[in-house]
PDB file of C-alpha atoms in Angstrom:
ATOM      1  CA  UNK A  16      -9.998 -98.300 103.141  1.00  0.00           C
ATOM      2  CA  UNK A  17      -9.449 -94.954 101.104  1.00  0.00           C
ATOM      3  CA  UNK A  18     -13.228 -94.109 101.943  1.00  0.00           C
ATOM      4  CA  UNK A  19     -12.768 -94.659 105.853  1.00  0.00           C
ATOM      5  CA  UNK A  20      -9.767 -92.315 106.111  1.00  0.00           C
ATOM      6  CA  UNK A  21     -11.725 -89.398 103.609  1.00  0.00           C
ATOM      7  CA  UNK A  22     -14.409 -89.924 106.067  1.00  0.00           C
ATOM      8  CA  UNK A  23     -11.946 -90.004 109.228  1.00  0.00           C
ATOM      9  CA  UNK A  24     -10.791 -86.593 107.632  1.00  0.00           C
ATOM     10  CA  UNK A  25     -13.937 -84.759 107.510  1.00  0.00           C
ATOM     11  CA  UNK A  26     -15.050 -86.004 110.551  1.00  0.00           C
ATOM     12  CA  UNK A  27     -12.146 -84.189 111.959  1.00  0.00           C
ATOM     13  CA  UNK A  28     -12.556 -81.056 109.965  1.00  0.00           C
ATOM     14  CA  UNK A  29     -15.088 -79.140 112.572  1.00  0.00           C
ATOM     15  CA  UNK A  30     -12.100 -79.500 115.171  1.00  0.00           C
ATOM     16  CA  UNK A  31      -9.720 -77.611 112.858  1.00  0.00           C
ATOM     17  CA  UNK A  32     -12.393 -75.067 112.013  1.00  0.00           C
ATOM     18  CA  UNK A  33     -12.306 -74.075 115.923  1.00  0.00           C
ATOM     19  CA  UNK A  34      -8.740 -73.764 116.796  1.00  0.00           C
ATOM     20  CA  UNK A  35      -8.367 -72.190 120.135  1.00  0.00           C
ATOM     21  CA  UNK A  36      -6.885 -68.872 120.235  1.00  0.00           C
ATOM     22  CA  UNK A  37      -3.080 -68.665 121.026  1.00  0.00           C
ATOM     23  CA  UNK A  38      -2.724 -67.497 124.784  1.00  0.00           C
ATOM     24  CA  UNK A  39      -1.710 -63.402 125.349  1.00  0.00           C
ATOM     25  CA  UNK A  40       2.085 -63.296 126.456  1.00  0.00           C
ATOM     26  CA  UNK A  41       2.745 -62.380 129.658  1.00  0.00           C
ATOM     27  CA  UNK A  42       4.010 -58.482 129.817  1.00  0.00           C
ATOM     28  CA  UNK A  43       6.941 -58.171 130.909  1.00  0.00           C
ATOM     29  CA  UNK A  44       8.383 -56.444 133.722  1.00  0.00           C
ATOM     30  CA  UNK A  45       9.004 -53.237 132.410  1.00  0.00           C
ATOM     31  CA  UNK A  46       5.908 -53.216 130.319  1.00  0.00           C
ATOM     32  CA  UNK A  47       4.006 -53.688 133.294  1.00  0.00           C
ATOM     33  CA  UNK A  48       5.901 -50.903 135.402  1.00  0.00           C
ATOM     34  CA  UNK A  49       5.273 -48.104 132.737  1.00  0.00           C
ATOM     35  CA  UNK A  50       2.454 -47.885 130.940  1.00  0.00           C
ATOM     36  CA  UNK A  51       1.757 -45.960 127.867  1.00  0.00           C
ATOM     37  CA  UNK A  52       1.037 -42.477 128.148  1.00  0.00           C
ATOM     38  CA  UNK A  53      -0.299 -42.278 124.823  1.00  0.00           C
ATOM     39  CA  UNK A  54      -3.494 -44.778 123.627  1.00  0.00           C
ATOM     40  CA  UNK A  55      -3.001 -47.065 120.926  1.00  0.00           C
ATOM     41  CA  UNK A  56      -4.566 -45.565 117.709  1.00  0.00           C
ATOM     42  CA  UNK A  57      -5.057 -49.170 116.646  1.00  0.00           C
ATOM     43  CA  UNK A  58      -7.785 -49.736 119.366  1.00  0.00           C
ATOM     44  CA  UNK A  59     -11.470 -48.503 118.185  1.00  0.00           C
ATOM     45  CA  UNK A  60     -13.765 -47.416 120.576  1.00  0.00           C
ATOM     46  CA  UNK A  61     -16.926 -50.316 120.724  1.00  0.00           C
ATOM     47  CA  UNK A  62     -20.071 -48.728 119.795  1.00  0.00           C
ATOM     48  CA  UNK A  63     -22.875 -49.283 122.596  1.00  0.00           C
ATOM     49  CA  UNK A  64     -25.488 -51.916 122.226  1.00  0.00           C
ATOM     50  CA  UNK A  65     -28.370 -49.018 121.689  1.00  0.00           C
ATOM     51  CA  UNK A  66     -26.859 -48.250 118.582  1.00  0.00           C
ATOM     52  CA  UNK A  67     -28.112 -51.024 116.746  1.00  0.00           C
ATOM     53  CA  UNK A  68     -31.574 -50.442 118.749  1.00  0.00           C
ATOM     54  CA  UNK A  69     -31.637 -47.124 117.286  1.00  0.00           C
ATOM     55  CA  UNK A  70     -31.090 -48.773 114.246  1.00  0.00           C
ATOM     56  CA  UNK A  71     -33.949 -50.637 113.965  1.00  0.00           C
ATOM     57  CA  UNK A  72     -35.788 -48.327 114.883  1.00  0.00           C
ATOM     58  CA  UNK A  73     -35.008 -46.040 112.269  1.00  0.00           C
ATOM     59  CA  UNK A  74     -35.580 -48.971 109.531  1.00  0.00           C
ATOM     60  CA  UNK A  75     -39.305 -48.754 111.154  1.00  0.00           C
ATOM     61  CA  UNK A  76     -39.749 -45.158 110.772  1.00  0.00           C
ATOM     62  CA  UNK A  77     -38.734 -45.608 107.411  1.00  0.00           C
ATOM     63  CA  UNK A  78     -41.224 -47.730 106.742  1.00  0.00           C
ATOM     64  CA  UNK A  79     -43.831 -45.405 108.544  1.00  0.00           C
ATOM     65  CA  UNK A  80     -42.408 -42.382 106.308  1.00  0.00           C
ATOM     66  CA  UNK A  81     -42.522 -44.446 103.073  1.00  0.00           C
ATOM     67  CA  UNK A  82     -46.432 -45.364 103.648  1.00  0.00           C
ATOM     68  CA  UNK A  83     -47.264 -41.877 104.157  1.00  0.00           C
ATOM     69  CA  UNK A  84     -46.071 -40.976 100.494  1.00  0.00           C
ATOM     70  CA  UNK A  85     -49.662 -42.476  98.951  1.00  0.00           C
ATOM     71  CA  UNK A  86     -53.358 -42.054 100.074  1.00  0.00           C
ATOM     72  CA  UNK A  87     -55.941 -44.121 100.993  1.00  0.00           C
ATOM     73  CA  UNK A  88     -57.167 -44.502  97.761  1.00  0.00           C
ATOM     74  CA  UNK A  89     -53.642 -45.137  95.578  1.00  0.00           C
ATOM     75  CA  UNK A  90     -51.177 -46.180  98.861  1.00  0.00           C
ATOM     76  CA  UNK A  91     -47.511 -47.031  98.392  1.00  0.00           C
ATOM     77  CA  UNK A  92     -46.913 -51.076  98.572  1.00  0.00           C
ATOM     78  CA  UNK A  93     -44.364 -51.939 100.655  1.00  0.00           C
ATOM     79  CA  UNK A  94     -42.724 -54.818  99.945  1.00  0.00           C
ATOM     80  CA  UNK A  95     -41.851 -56.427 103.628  1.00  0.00           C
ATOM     81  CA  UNK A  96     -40.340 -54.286 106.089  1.00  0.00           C
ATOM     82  CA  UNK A  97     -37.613 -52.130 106.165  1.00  0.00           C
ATOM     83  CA  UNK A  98     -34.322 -52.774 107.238  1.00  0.00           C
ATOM     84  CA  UNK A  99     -31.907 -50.899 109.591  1.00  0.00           C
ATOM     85  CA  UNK A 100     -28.151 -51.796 110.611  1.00  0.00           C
ATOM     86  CA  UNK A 101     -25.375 -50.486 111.994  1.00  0.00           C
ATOM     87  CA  UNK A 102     -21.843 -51.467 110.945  1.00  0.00           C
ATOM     88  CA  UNK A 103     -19.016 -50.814 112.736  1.00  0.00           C
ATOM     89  CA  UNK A 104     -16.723 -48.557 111.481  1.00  0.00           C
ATOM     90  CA  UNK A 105     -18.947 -47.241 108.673  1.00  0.00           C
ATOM     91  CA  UNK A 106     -22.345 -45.722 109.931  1.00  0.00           C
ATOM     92  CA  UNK A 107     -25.779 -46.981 109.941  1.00  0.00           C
ATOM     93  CA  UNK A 108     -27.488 -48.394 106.296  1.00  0.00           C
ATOM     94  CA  UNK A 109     -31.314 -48.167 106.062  1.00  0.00           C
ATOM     95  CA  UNK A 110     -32.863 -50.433 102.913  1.00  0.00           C
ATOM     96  CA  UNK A 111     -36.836 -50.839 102.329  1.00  0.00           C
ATOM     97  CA  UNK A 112     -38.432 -52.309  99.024  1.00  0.00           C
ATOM     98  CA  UNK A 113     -41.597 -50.793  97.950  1.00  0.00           C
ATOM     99  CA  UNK A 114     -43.431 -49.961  94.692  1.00  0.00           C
ATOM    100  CA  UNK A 115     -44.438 -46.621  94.412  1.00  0.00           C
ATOM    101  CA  UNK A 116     -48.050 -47.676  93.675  1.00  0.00           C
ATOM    102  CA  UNK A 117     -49.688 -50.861  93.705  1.00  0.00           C
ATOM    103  CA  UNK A 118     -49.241 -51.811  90.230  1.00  0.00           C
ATOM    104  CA  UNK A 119     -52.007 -53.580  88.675  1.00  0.00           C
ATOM    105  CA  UNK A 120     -51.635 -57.079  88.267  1.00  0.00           C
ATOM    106  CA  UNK A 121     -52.688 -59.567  85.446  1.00  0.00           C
ATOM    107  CA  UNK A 122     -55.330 -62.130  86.040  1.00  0.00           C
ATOM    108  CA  UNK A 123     -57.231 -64.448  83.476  1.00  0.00           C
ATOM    109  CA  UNK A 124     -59.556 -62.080  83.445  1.00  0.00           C
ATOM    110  CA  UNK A 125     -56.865 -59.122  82.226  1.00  0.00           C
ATOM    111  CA  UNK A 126     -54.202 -61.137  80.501  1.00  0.00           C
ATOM    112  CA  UNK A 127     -52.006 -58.376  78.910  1.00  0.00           C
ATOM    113  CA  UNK A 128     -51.322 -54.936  79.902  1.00  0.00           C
ATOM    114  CA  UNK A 129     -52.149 -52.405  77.500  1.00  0.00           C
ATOM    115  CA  UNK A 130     -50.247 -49.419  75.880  1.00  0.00           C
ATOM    116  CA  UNK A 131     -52.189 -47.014  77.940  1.00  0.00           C
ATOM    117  CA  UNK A 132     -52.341 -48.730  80.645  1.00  0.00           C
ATOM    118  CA  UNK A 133     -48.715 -49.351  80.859  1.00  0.00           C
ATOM    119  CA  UNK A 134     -48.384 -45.634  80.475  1.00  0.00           C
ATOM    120  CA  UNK A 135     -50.746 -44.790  82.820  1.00  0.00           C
ATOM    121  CA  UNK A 136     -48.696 -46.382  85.884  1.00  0.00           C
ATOM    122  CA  UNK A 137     -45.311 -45.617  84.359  1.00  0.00           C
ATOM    123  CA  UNK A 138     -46.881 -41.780  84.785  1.00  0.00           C
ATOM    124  CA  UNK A 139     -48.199 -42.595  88.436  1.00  0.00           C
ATOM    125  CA  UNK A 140     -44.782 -43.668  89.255  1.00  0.00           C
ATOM    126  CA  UNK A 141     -42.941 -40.801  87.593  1.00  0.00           C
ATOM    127  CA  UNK A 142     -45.322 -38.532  90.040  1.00  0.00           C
ATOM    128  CA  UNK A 143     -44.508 -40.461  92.653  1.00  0.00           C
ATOM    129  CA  UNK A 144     -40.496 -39.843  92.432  1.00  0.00           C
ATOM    130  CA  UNK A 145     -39.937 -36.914  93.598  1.00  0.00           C
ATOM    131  CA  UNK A 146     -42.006 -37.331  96.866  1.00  0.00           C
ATOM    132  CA  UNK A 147     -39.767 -40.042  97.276  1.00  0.00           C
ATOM    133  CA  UNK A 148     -36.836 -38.757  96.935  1.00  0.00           C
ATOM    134  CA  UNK A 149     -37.363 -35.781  99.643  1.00  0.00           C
ATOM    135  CA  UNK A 150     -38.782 -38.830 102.403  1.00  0.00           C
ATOM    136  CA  UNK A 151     -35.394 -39.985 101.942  1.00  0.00           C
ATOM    137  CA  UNK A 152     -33.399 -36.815 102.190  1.00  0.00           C
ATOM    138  CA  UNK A 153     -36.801 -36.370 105.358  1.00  0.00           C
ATOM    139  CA  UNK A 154     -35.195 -39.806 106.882  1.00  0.00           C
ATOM    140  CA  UNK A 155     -31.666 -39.384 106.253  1.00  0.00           C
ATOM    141  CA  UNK A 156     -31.453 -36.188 108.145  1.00  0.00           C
ATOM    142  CA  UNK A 157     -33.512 -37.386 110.666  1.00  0.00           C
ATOM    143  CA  UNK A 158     -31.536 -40.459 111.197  1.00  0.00           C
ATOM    144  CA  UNK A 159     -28.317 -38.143 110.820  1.00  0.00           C
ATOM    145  CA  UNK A 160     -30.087 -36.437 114.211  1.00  0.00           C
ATOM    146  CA  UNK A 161     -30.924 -39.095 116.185  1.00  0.00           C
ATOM    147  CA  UNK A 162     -28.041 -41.084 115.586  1.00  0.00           C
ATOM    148  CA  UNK A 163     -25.554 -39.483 118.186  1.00  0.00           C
ATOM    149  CA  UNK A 164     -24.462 -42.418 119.359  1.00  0.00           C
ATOM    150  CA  UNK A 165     -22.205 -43.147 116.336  1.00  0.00           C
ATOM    151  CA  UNK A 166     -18.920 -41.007 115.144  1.00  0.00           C
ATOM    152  CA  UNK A 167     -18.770 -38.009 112.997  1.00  0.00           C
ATOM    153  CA  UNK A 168     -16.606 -39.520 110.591  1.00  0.00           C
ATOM    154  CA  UNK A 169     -19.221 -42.091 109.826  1.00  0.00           C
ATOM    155  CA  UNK A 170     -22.096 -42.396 107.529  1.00  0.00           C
ATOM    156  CA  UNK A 171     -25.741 -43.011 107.438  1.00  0.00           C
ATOM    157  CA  UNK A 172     -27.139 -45.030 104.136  1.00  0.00           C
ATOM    158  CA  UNK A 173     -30.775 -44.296 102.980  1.00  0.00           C
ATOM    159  CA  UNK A 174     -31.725 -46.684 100.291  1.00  0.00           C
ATOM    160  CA  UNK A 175     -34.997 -47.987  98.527  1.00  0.00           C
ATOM    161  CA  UNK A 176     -35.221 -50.294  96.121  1.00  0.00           C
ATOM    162  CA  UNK A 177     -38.070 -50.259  93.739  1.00  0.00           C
ATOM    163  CA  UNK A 178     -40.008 -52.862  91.944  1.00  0.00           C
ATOM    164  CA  UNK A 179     -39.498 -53.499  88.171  1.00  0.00           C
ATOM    165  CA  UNK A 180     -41.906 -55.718  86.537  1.00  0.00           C
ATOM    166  CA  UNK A 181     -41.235 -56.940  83.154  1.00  0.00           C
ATOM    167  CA  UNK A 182     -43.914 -55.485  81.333  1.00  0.00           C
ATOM    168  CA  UNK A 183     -42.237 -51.905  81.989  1.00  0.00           C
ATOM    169  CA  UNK A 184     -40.775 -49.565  79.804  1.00  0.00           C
ATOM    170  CA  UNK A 185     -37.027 -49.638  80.039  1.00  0.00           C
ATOM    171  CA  UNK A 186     -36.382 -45.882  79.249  1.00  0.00           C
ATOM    172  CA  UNK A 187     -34.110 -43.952  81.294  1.00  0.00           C
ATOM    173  CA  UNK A 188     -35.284 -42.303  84.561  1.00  0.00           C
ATOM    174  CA  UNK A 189     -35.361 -38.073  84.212  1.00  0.00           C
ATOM    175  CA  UNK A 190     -36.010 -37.722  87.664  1.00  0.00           C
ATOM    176  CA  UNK A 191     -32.482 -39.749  88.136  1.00  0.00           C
ATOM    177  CA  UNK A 192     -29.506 -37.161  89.641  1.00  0.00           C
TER     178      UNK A 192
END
C-alpha cells in the first residue's frame, strides 16, 4: 500500500514541476489612462538572434586563428572545435582546447618518454606561448570589433585551454602574466 502511494506521488511530480504561470492583473483604470513617461530600468533590452550567430562564428575563426600558429611540418592540435556563446547580460565567451604541438605519444614500440625528450617538447611548447598569447589578444580585439551588436558595458571572453599530459614537468609557467 505504502509503495502504491510513493509511486502515485512521483507519478504526479512532472505536473508540479510545470505549474502554470499566475495570470498578469488587469491594469487598472488609471494605470491604463497614464502611462509612464519614464521606462522601467528593470526591463533589459533582448539582444537580437544574430548575436549568438556572430558568436559562433567567432568560436570558428578562433579555431582558424589557432591552426595558423604551427606549420605544416609541427601544426597546432586542436582538440575539437572551438566554442563561442553569448550570455545575456555579460558579453560573448570564446573557449577552444588545443595543444600547442602534437605531443608525441607512447606506443609499445616507445614505452617511456625520455629526459630529453620530455625537454625537448616542454621547449617547443614554451616557443609556442607567446604566439599564442598575441592570437588571443589578435581574436579578442577582433571579436571586440565585430561584435556591435552587444552593449558597451559588456565583455568578450577569449580562453584556451591547453593539454597537460602526465608525463610533464610541473614547474611554473614564465611566460604566465
Amino acid at each position: 500500500m505504502k509503495s502504491a502511494a510513493v509511486l502515485l506521488v512521483l507519478s504526479l511530480a512532472p505536473a508540479w514541476a510545470q505549474l502554470p504561470r499566475p495570470p498578469a492583473a488587469a491594469p487598472t483604470v488609471a494605470s491604463a489612462a497614464a502611462p509612464s513617461a519614464a521606462p522601467r530600468a528593470s526591463v533589459t533590452p533582448r539582444r537580437s538572434p544574430g548575436t549568438a550567430a556572430v558568436a559562433l562564428r567567432s568560436g570558428r575563426r578562433l579555431d582558424v586563428k589557432l591552426a595558423s600558429l604551427g606549420d605544416a611540418n609541427d601544426p597546432v592540435d586542436l582538440l575539437g572545435a572551438a566554442r563561442g556563446i553569448y550570455l545575456d547580460g555579460y558579453g560573448v565567451v570564446l573557449t577552444a582546447e588545443a595543444s600547442l604541438i602534437i605531443t608525441p605519444g607512447l606506443s609499445p614500440f616507445h614505452t617511456v618518454m625520455t629526459e630529453p625528450e620530455k625537454a625537448k617538447v616542454h621547449q617547443r611548447k614554451l616557443d609556442r606561448l607567446p604566439m599564442l598569447r598575441q592570437a588571443m589578444r589578435d581574436m579578442w580585439r577582433d571579436s571586440a570589433t565585430a561584435l556591435t551588436a552587444i552593449p558597451d558595458n559588456q565583455q568578450v571572453v577569449v580562453a584556451v585551454r591547453l593539454l597537460y599530459l602526465n608525463w610533464k614537468t610541473r614547474g611554473a609557467c614564465p611566460v604566465r602574466s
